[in-house]
GROMACS .gro file of C-alpha atoms in nm:
model
  208
    1MET     CA    1   0.535  -2.055  -2.013
    2THR     CA    2   0.164  -2.037  -1.935
    3TRP     CA    3  -0.032  -2.268  -1.710
    4PRO     CA    4  -0.343  -2.387  -1.900
    5TYR     CA    5  -0.654  -2.529  -1.736
    6THR     CA    6  -0.943  -2.662  -1.944
    7PHE     CA    7  -1.288  -2.646  -1.787
    8ASP     CA    8  -1.627  -2.781  -1.884
    9PHE     CA    9  -1.928  -2.689  -1.669
   10THR     CA   10  -2.214  -2.905  -1.791
   11ASN     CA   11  -2.555  -2.931  -1.631
   12ALA     CA   12  -2.865  -3.086  -1.782
   13SER     CA   13  -3.073  -2.776  -1.708
   14GLU     CA   14  -2.813  -2.513  -1.803
   15PRO     CA   15  -2.613  -2.422  -2.114
   16GLU     CA   16  -2.265  -2.571  -2.137
   17ILE     CA   17  -1.978  -2.342  -2.041
   18GLN     CA   18  -1.648  -2.458  -2.187
   19GLY     CA   19  -1.312  -2.296  -2.231
   20LYS     CA   20  -0.959  -2.253  -2.099
   21LEU     CA   21  -0.793  -2.052  -1.826
   22HIS     CA   22  -0.437  -1.949  -1.912
   23LEU     CA   23  -0.219  -1.817  -1.630
   24MET     CA   24   0.126  -1.664  -1.666
   25PRO     CA   25   0.401  -1.743  -1.411
   26PRO     CA   26   0.366  -1.551  -1.081
   27LYS     CA   27   0.529  -1.211  -1.045
   28LEU     CA   28   0.655  -1.112  -0.703
   29VAL     CA   29   0.554  -0.781  -0.545
   30GLY     CA   30   0.737  -0.555  -0.301
   31ALA     CA   31   1.091  -0.444  -0.226
   32THR     CA   32   1.174  -0.767  -0.041
   33LYS     CA   33   1.029  -0.985  -0.319
   34SER     CA   34   0.874  -1.209  -0.056
   35SER     CA   35   0.717  -1.522  -0.201
   36SER     CA   36   0.404  -1.444   0.000
   37ASP     CA   37   0.323  -1.139  -0.216
   38ALA     CA   38   0.258  -1.216  -0.581
   39TYR     CA   39   0.013  -1.182  -0.869
   40ARG     CA   40  -0.055  -1.376  -1.187
   41GLU     CA   41  -0.188  -1.240  -1.513
   42GLY     CA   42  -0.399  -1.453  -1.740
   43THR     CA   43  -0.697  -1.489  -1.971
   44LEU     CA   44  -1.025  -1.673  -1.943
   45ALA     CA   45  -1.123  -1.782  -2.295
   46LEU     CA   46  -1.461  -1.943  -2.361
   47ASP     CA   47  -1.516  -2.171  -2.657
   48ASN     CA   48  -1.790  -1.939  -2.780
   49GLY     CA   49  -1.529  -1.673  -2.854
   50ARG     CA   50  -1.586  -1.454  -2.550
   51GLY     CA   51  -1.301  -1.386  -2.309
   52LEU     CA   52  -1.187  -1.196  -2.005
   53GLU     CA   53  -0.856  -1.077  -1.865
   54VAL     CA   54  -0.780  -1.228  -1.524
   55LEU     CA   55  -0.553  -1.116  -1.240
   56LEU     CA   56  -0.504  -1.340  -0.937
   57TYR     CA   57  -0.343  -1.204  -0.620
   58HIS     CA   58  -0.174  -1.369  -0.324
   59ASN     CA   59  -0.048  -1.209  -0.003
   60PRO     CA   60  -0.031  -1.301   0.367
   61TYR     CA   61  -0.387  -1.179   0.420
   62THR     CA   62  -0.538  -1.383   0.137
   63THR     CA   63  -0.352  -1.677   0.291
   64ALA     CA   64  -0.528  -1.610   0.622
   65PHE     CA   65  -0.864  -1.577   0.446
   66PHE     CA   66  -0.846  -1.887   0.226
   67TYR     CA   67  -0.620  -2.117   0.428
   68LEU     CA   68  -0.503  -2.053   0.785
   69GLY     CA   69  -0.511  -1.731   0.985
   70GLU     CA   70  -0.409  -1.634   1.336
   71VAL     CA   71  -0.679  -1.504   1.571
   72ALA     CA   72  -0.700  -1.414   1.938
   73ILE     CA   73  -0.885  -1.672   2.146
   74SER     CA   74  -1.188  -1.540   2.335
   75PRO     CA   75  -1.451  -1.721   2.544
   76GLN     CA   76  -1.707  -1.648   2.272
   77LEU     CA   77  -1.488  -1.799   2.000
   78SER     CA   78  -1.405  -2.102   2.214
   79GLY     CA   79  -1.773  -2.164   2.284
   80LEU     CA   80  -1.872  -2.116   1.922
   81PHE     CA   81  -1.631  -2.379   1.790
   82GLY     CA   82  -1.604  -2.603   2.096
   83LEU     CA   83  -1.235  -2.530   2.145
   84PRO     CA   84  -1.059  -2.664   2.456
   85ALA     CA   85  -1.053  -2.412   2.742
   86ALA     CA   86  -0.676  -2.459   2.769
   87LEU     CA   87  -0.631  -2.286   2.433
   88GLY     CA   88  -0.730  -1.961   2.602
   89GLU     CA   89  -0.398  -1.967   2.785
   90VAL     CA   90  -0.213  -1.965   2.452
   91GLY     CA   91  -0.366  -1.630   2.358
   92ARG     CA   92  -0.362  -1.675   1.981
   93VAL     CA   93  -0.417  -1.976   1.758
   94GLN     CA   94  -0.430  -2.055   1.387
   95LEU     CA   95  -0.772  -2.141   1.247
   96PRO     CA   96  -0.905  -2.218   0.898
   97GLY     CA   97  -0.997  -1.896   0.718
   98GLN     CA   98  -1.372  -1.972   0.720
   99PHE     CA   99  -1.359  -1.962   1.102
  100ILE     CA  100  -1.228  -1.606   1.108
  101LEU     CA  101  -1.548  -1.412   1.178
  102GLY     CA  102  -1.691  -1.068   1.244
  103GLY     CA  103  -1.454  -0.775   1.278
  104HIS     CA  104  -1.151  -1.004   1.251
  105ARG     CA  105  -1.270  -1.120   0.908
  106THR     CA  106  -1.337  -0.764   0.790
  107ARG     CA  107  -0.990  -0.657   0.903
  108VAL     CA  108  -0.824  -0.944   0.713
  109VAL     CA  109  -1.018  -0.861   0.396
  110HIS     CA  110  -0.931  -0.489   0.424
  111ARG     CA  111  -0.563  -0.572   0.451
  112ALA     CA  112  -0.579  -0.821   0.164
  113VAL     CA  113  -0.741  -0.565  -0.067
  114ALA     CA  114  -0.494  -0.292   0.036
  115ALA     CA  115  -0.203  -0.527  -0.041
  116MET     CA  116  -0.353  -0.621  -0.380
  117MET     CA  117  -0.387  -0.256  -0.477
  118GLN     CA  118  -0.012  -0.205  -0.435
  119ALA     CA  119   0.060  -0.452  -0.717
  120PRO     CA  120   0.178  -0.306  -1.051
  121PRO     CA  121  -0.151  -0.366  -1.243
  122TRP     CA  122  -0.339  -0.153  -0.988
  123VAL     CA  123  -0.063   0.109  -0.979
  124SER     CA  124  -0.082   0.137  -1.357
  125LEU     CA  125  -0.462   0.161  -1.358
  126LEU     CA  126  -0.484   0.424  -1.086
  127ALA     CA  127  -0.197   0.631  -1.222
  128ASP     CA  128  -0.416   0.702  -1.526
  129ALA     CA  129  -0.736   0.761  -1.327
  130ALA     CA  130  -0.796   1.105  -1.181
  131GLN     CA  131  -0.996   1.118  -0.860
  132ASP     CA  132  -1.291   1.292  -1.024
  133THR     CA  133  -1.315   1.021  -1.292
  134LEU     CA  134  -1.308   0.727  -1.049
  135ALA     CA  135  -1.602   0.571  -0.866
  136VAL     CA  136  -1.625   0.272  -0.631
  137PHE     CA  137  -1.936   0.053  -0.636
  138PRO     CA  138  -1.957  -0.183  -0.336
  139ILE     CA  139  -2.228  -0.443  -0.392
  140LEU     CA  140  -2.413  -0.510  -0.067
  141ARG     CA  141  -2.363  -0.710   0.145
  142GLU     CA  142  -2.007  -0.842   0.117
  143GLY     CA  143  -1.879  -0.567  -0.112
  144ALA     CA  144  -1.923  -0.306   0.158
  145LYS     CA  145  -1.675  -0.502   0.374
  146TYR     CA  146  -1.386  -0.493   0.127
  147GLY     CA  147  -1.240  -0.157   0.229
  148ILE     CA  148  -1.182  -0.042  -0.130
  149VAL     CA  149  -1.217   0.333  -0.067
  150GLU     CA  150  -1.005   0.296   0.247
  151ALA     CA  151  -0.730   0.125   0.043
  152LEU     CA  152  -0.745   0.402  -0.218
  153CYS     CA  153  -0.706   0.657   0.059
  154ASP     CA  154  -0.422   0.477   0.236
  155ASP     CA  155  -0.227   0.366  -0.073
  156TYR     CA  156  -0.288   0.657  -0.313
  157ASN     CA  157  -0.433   0.943  -0.104
  158TYR     CA  158  -0.744   0.930  -0.326
  159VAL     CA  159  -1.084   1.040  -0.201
  160ALA     CA  160  -1.310   0.843  -0.436
  161ASP     CA  161  -1.686   0.859  -0.476
  162GLU     CA  162  -1.848   0.553  -0.318
  163ILE     CA  163  -2.184   0.444  -0.459
  164LEU     CA  164  -2.356   0.164  -0.267
  165VAL     CA  165  -2.551  -0.084  -0.475
  166ASP     CA  166  -2.804  -0.330  -0.333
  167ALA     CA  167  -2.848  -0.619  -0.576
  168HIS     CA  168  -3.003  -0.964  -0.544
  169HIS     CA  169  -3.116  -1.254  -0.760
  170VAL     CA  170  -3.478  -1.287  -0.869
  171ASP     CA  171  -3.659  -1.562  -1.058
  172ALA     CA  172  -3.658  -1.505  -1.434
  173PRO     CA  173  -3.804  -1.793  -1.641
  174ASP     CA  174  -3.705  -1.609  -1.961
  175VAL     CA  175  -3.332  -1.658  -1.885
  176PRO     CA  176  -3.232  -1.990  -2.048
  177GLY     CA  177  -3.092  -2.252  -1.814
  178TYR     CA  178  -3.032  -2.039  -1.508
  179GLY     CA  179  -3.386  -1.912  -1.458
  180ARG     CA  180  -3.277  -1.604  -1.264
  181ARG     CA  181  -3.125  -1.262  -1.313
  182THR     CA  182  -2.976  -0.987  -1.098
  183ARG     CA  183  -3.201  -0.699  -0.998
  184ILE     CA  184  -3.067  -0.370  -0.868
  185ALA     CA  185  -3.282  -0.273  -0.569
  186VAL     CA  186  -3.096   0.040  -0.456
  187PHE     CA  187  -2.839   0.250  -0.643
  188LYS     CA  188  -2.722   0.529  -0.413
  189ASP     CA  189  -2.581   0.782  -0.659
  190ASN     CA  190  -2.797   1.074  -0.550
  191ASP     CA  191  -2.493   1.263  -0.420
  192LEU     CA  192  -2.356   1.297  -0.773
  193ASN     CA  193  -2.492   1.544  -1.024
  194GLN     CA  194  -2.518   1.459  -1.393
  195ASP     CA  195  -2.187   1.629  -1.483
  196GLN     CA  196  -2.007   1.421  -1.220
  197ARG     CA  197  -2.167   1.101  -1.351
  198ASP     CA  198  -2.069   1.187  -1.708
  199ALA     CA  199  -1.705   1.243  -1.600
  200MET     CA  200  -1.667   0.890  -1.462
  201THR     CA  201  -1.437   0.674  -1.674
  202THR     CA  202  -1.311   0.415  -1.422
  203ALA     CA  203  -1.529   0.196  -1.199
  204ILE     CA  204  -1.415  -0.041  -0.924
  205VAL     CA  205  -1.687  -0.288  -0.834
  206GLY     CA  206  -1.668  -0.477  -0.505
  207ASP     CA  207  -1.873  -0.797  -0.528
  208SER     CA  208  -1.855  -1.140  -0.372
   0.00000   0.00000   0.00000
């Protein structure tokens, strides 16, 4: 049984975006089948006929990122959020995910991505992708913090080509409704020759 969700994004200055998101029941991941590790397959179908396959992941690290995560209390953190000094004696405390900052945040995201890439859809994808046909494209700024190539190394012993991309939005009056488009400022693929570029068949894009 699928879980359907109808959406309608309407704005006076933008085109209407209407459709349905269909999600299948969650599938548990891992030998222990813990309820904290799961993924859901689904489809995003727009009323204009276009669609997209969707995979949603959930693990203890996405829980920390989106909901509550445990962090070590430091004087800097206490001062930043106005936490009571007595909390420092506890050592660690749970905070909303948006308050997990800096290196702590990067570490949580790395672990979340690594856990996602152990789920069967990723295993299936990467089993068919040879290292010399796979490239990772982190989109600066957030994409470089996702640890995708590190997860490929740790989970699959892959050494993948990493091509940094610097992209940002620019004004574009010719784009109906939105009035902006994405411009690629830097595309760092100079380390690859043309034969290597032509061999690429699988791309993993890290973008916020």
